Short mmCIF file of C-alpha atoms in Angstrom, two decimals:
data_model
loop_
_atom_site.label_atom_id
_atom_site.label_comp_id
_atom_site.label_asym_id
_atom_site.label_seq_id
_atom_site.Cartn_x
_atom_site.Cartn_y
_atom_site.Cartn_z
CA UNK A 1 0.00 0.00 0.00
CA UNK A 2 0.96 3.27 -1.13
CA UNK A 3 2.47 5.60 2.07
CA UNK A 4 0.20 9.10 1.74
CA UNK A 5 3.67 10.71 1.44
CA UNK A 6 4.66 9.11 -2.03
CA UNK A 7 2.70 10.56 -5.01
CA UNK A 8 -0.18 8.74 -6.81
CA UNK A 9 0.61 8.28 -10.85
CA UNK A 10 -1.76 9.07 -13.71
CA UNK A 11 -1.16 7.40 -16.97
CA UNK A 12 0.21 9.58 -19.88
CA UNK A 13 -0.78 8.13 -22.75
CA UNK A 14 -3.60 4.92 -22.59
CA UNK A 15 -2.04 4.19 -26.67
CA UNK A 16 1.07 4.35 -25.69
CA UNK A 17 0.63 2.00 -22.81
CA UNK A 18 -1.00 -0.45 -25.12
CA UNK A 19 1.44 -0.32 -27.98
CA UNK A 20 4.41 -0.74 -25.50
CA UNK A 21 2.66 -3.84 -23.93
CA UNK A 22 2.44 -5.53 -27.20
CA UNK A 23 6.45 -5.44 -27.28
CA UNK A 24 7.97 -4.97 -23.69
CA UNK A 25 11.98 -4.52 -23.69
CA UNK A 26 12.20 -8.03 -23.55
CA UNK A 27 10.51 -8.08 -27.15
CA UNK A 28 7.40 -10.31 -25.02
CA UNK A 29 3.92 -9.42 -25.93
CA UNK A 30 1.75 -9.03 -22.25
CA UNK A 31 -2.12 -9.18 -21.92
CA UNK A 32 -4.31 -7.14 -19.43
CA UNK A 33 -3.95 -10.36 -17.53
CA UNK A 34 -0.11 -11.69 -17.67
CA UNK A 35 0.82 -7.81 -16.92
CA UNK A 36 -1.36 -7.74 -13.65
CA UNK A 37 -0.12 -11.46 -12.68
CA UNK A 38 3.76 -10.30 -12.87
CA UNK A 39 2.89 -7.11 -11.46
CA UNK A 40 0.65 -8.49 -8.44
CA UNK A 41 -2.51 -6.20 -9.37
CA UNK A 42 -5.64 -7.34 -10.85
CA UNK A 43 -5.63 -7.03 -14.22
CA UNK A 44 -9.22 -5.20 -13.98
CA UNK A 45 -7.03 -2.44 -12.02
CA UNK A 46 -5.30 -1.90 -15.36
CA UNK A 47 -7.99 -2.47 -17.54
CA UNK A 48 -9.89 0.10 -15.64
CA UNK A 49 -6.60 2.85 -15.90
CA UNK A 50 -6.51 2.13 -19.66
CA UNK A 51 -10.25 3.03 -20.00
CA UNK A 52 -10.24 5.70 -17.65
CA UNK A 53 -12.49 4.95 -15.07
CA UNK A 54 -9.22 4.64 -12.52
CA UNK A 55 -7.52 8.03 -12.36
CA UNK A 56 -4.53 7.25 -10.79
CA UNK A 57 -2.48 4.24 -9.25
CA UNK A 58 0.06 3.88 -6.36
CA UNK A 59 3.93 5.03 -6.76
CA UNK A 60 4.23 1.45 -6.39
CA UNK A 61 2.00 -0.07 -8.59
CA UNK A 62 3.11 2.81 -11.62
CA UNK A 63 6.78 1.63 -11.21
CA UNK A 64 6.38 -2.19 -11.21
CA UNK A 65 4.25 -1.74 -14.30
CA UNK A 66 7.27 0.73 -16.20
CA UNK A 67 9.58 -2.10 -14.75
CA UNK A 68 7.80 -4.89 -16.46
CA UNK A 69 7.36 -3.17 -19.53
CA UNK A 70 10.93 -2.25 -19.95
CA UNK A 71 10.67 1.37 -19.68
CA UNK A 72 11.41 3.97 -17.00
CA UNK A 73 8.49 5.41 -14.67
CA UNK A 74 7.97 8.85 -16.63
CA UNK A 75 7.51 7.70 -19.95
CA UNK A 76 4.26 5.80 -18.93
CA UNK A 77 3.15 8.14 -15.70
CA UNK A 78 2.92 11.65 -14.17
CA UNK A 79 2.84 12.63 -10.72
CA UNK A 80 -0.90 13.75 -10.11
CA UNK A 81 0.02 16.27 -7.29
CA UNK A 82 2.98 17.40 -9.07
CA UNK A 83 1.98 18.01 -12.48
CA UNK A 84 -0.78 16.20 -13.68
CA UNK A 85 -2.24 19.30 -14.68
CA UNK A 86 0.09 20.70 -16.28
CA UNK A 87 1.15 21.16 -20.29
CA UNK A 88 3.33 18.55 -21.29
CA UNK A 89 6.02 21.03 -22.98
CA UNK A 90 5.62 22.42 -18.55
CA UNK A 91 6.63 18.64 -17.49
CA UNK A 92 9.12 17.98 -20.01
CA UNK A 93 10.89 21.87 -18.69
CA UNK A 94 10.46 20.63 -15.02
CA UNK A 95 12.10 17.46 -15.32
CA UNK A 96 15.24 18.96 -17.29
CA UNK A 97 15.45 21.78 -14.57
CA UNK A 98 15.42 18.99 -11.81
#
């Protein structure tokens, strides 16, 4: 369980997050279903990101998922109390200033 100190994640980009599950860095394809079993989730948690009716998931859960995929945390989620509601050209000038 996520510690109310650690950010909650909003997904970027619900194509992006399907076309990178259909080749992960290990070149694997993953279903709704193999991605929530080596993640630890239900896979109706994911489903229900990808269609929008979950707005955010747990610091935890959005860096297992970028892990398993193959790609690092930021490409697949944004901080909602940080900059969720921000431009993206206003995230992309905040992470090169960090």
């Amino acid at each position: 369980m996520s510690s109310p100190s650690l950010p909650r994640y909003r997904l970027v980009n619900p194509t992006l997050f399907r076309m990178l599950m259909q080749r992960t860095g290990t070149g694997a394809q993953l279903t709704l279903r193999d991605l929530g079993d080596l993640v630890g989730i239900p896979h109706t948690t994911i489903g229900n990101v990808l269609a929008g009716d979950q707005e955010s998931v747990s610091s935890e859960t959005a860096q297992a998922i970028a892990t398993t995929i193959g790609v690092d945390l930021l490409i697949l989620w944004v901080p909602v109390e940080r900059a969720a509601k921000m431009q993206p050209a206003a995230v992309v000038r905040e992470l090169v200033a960090a």
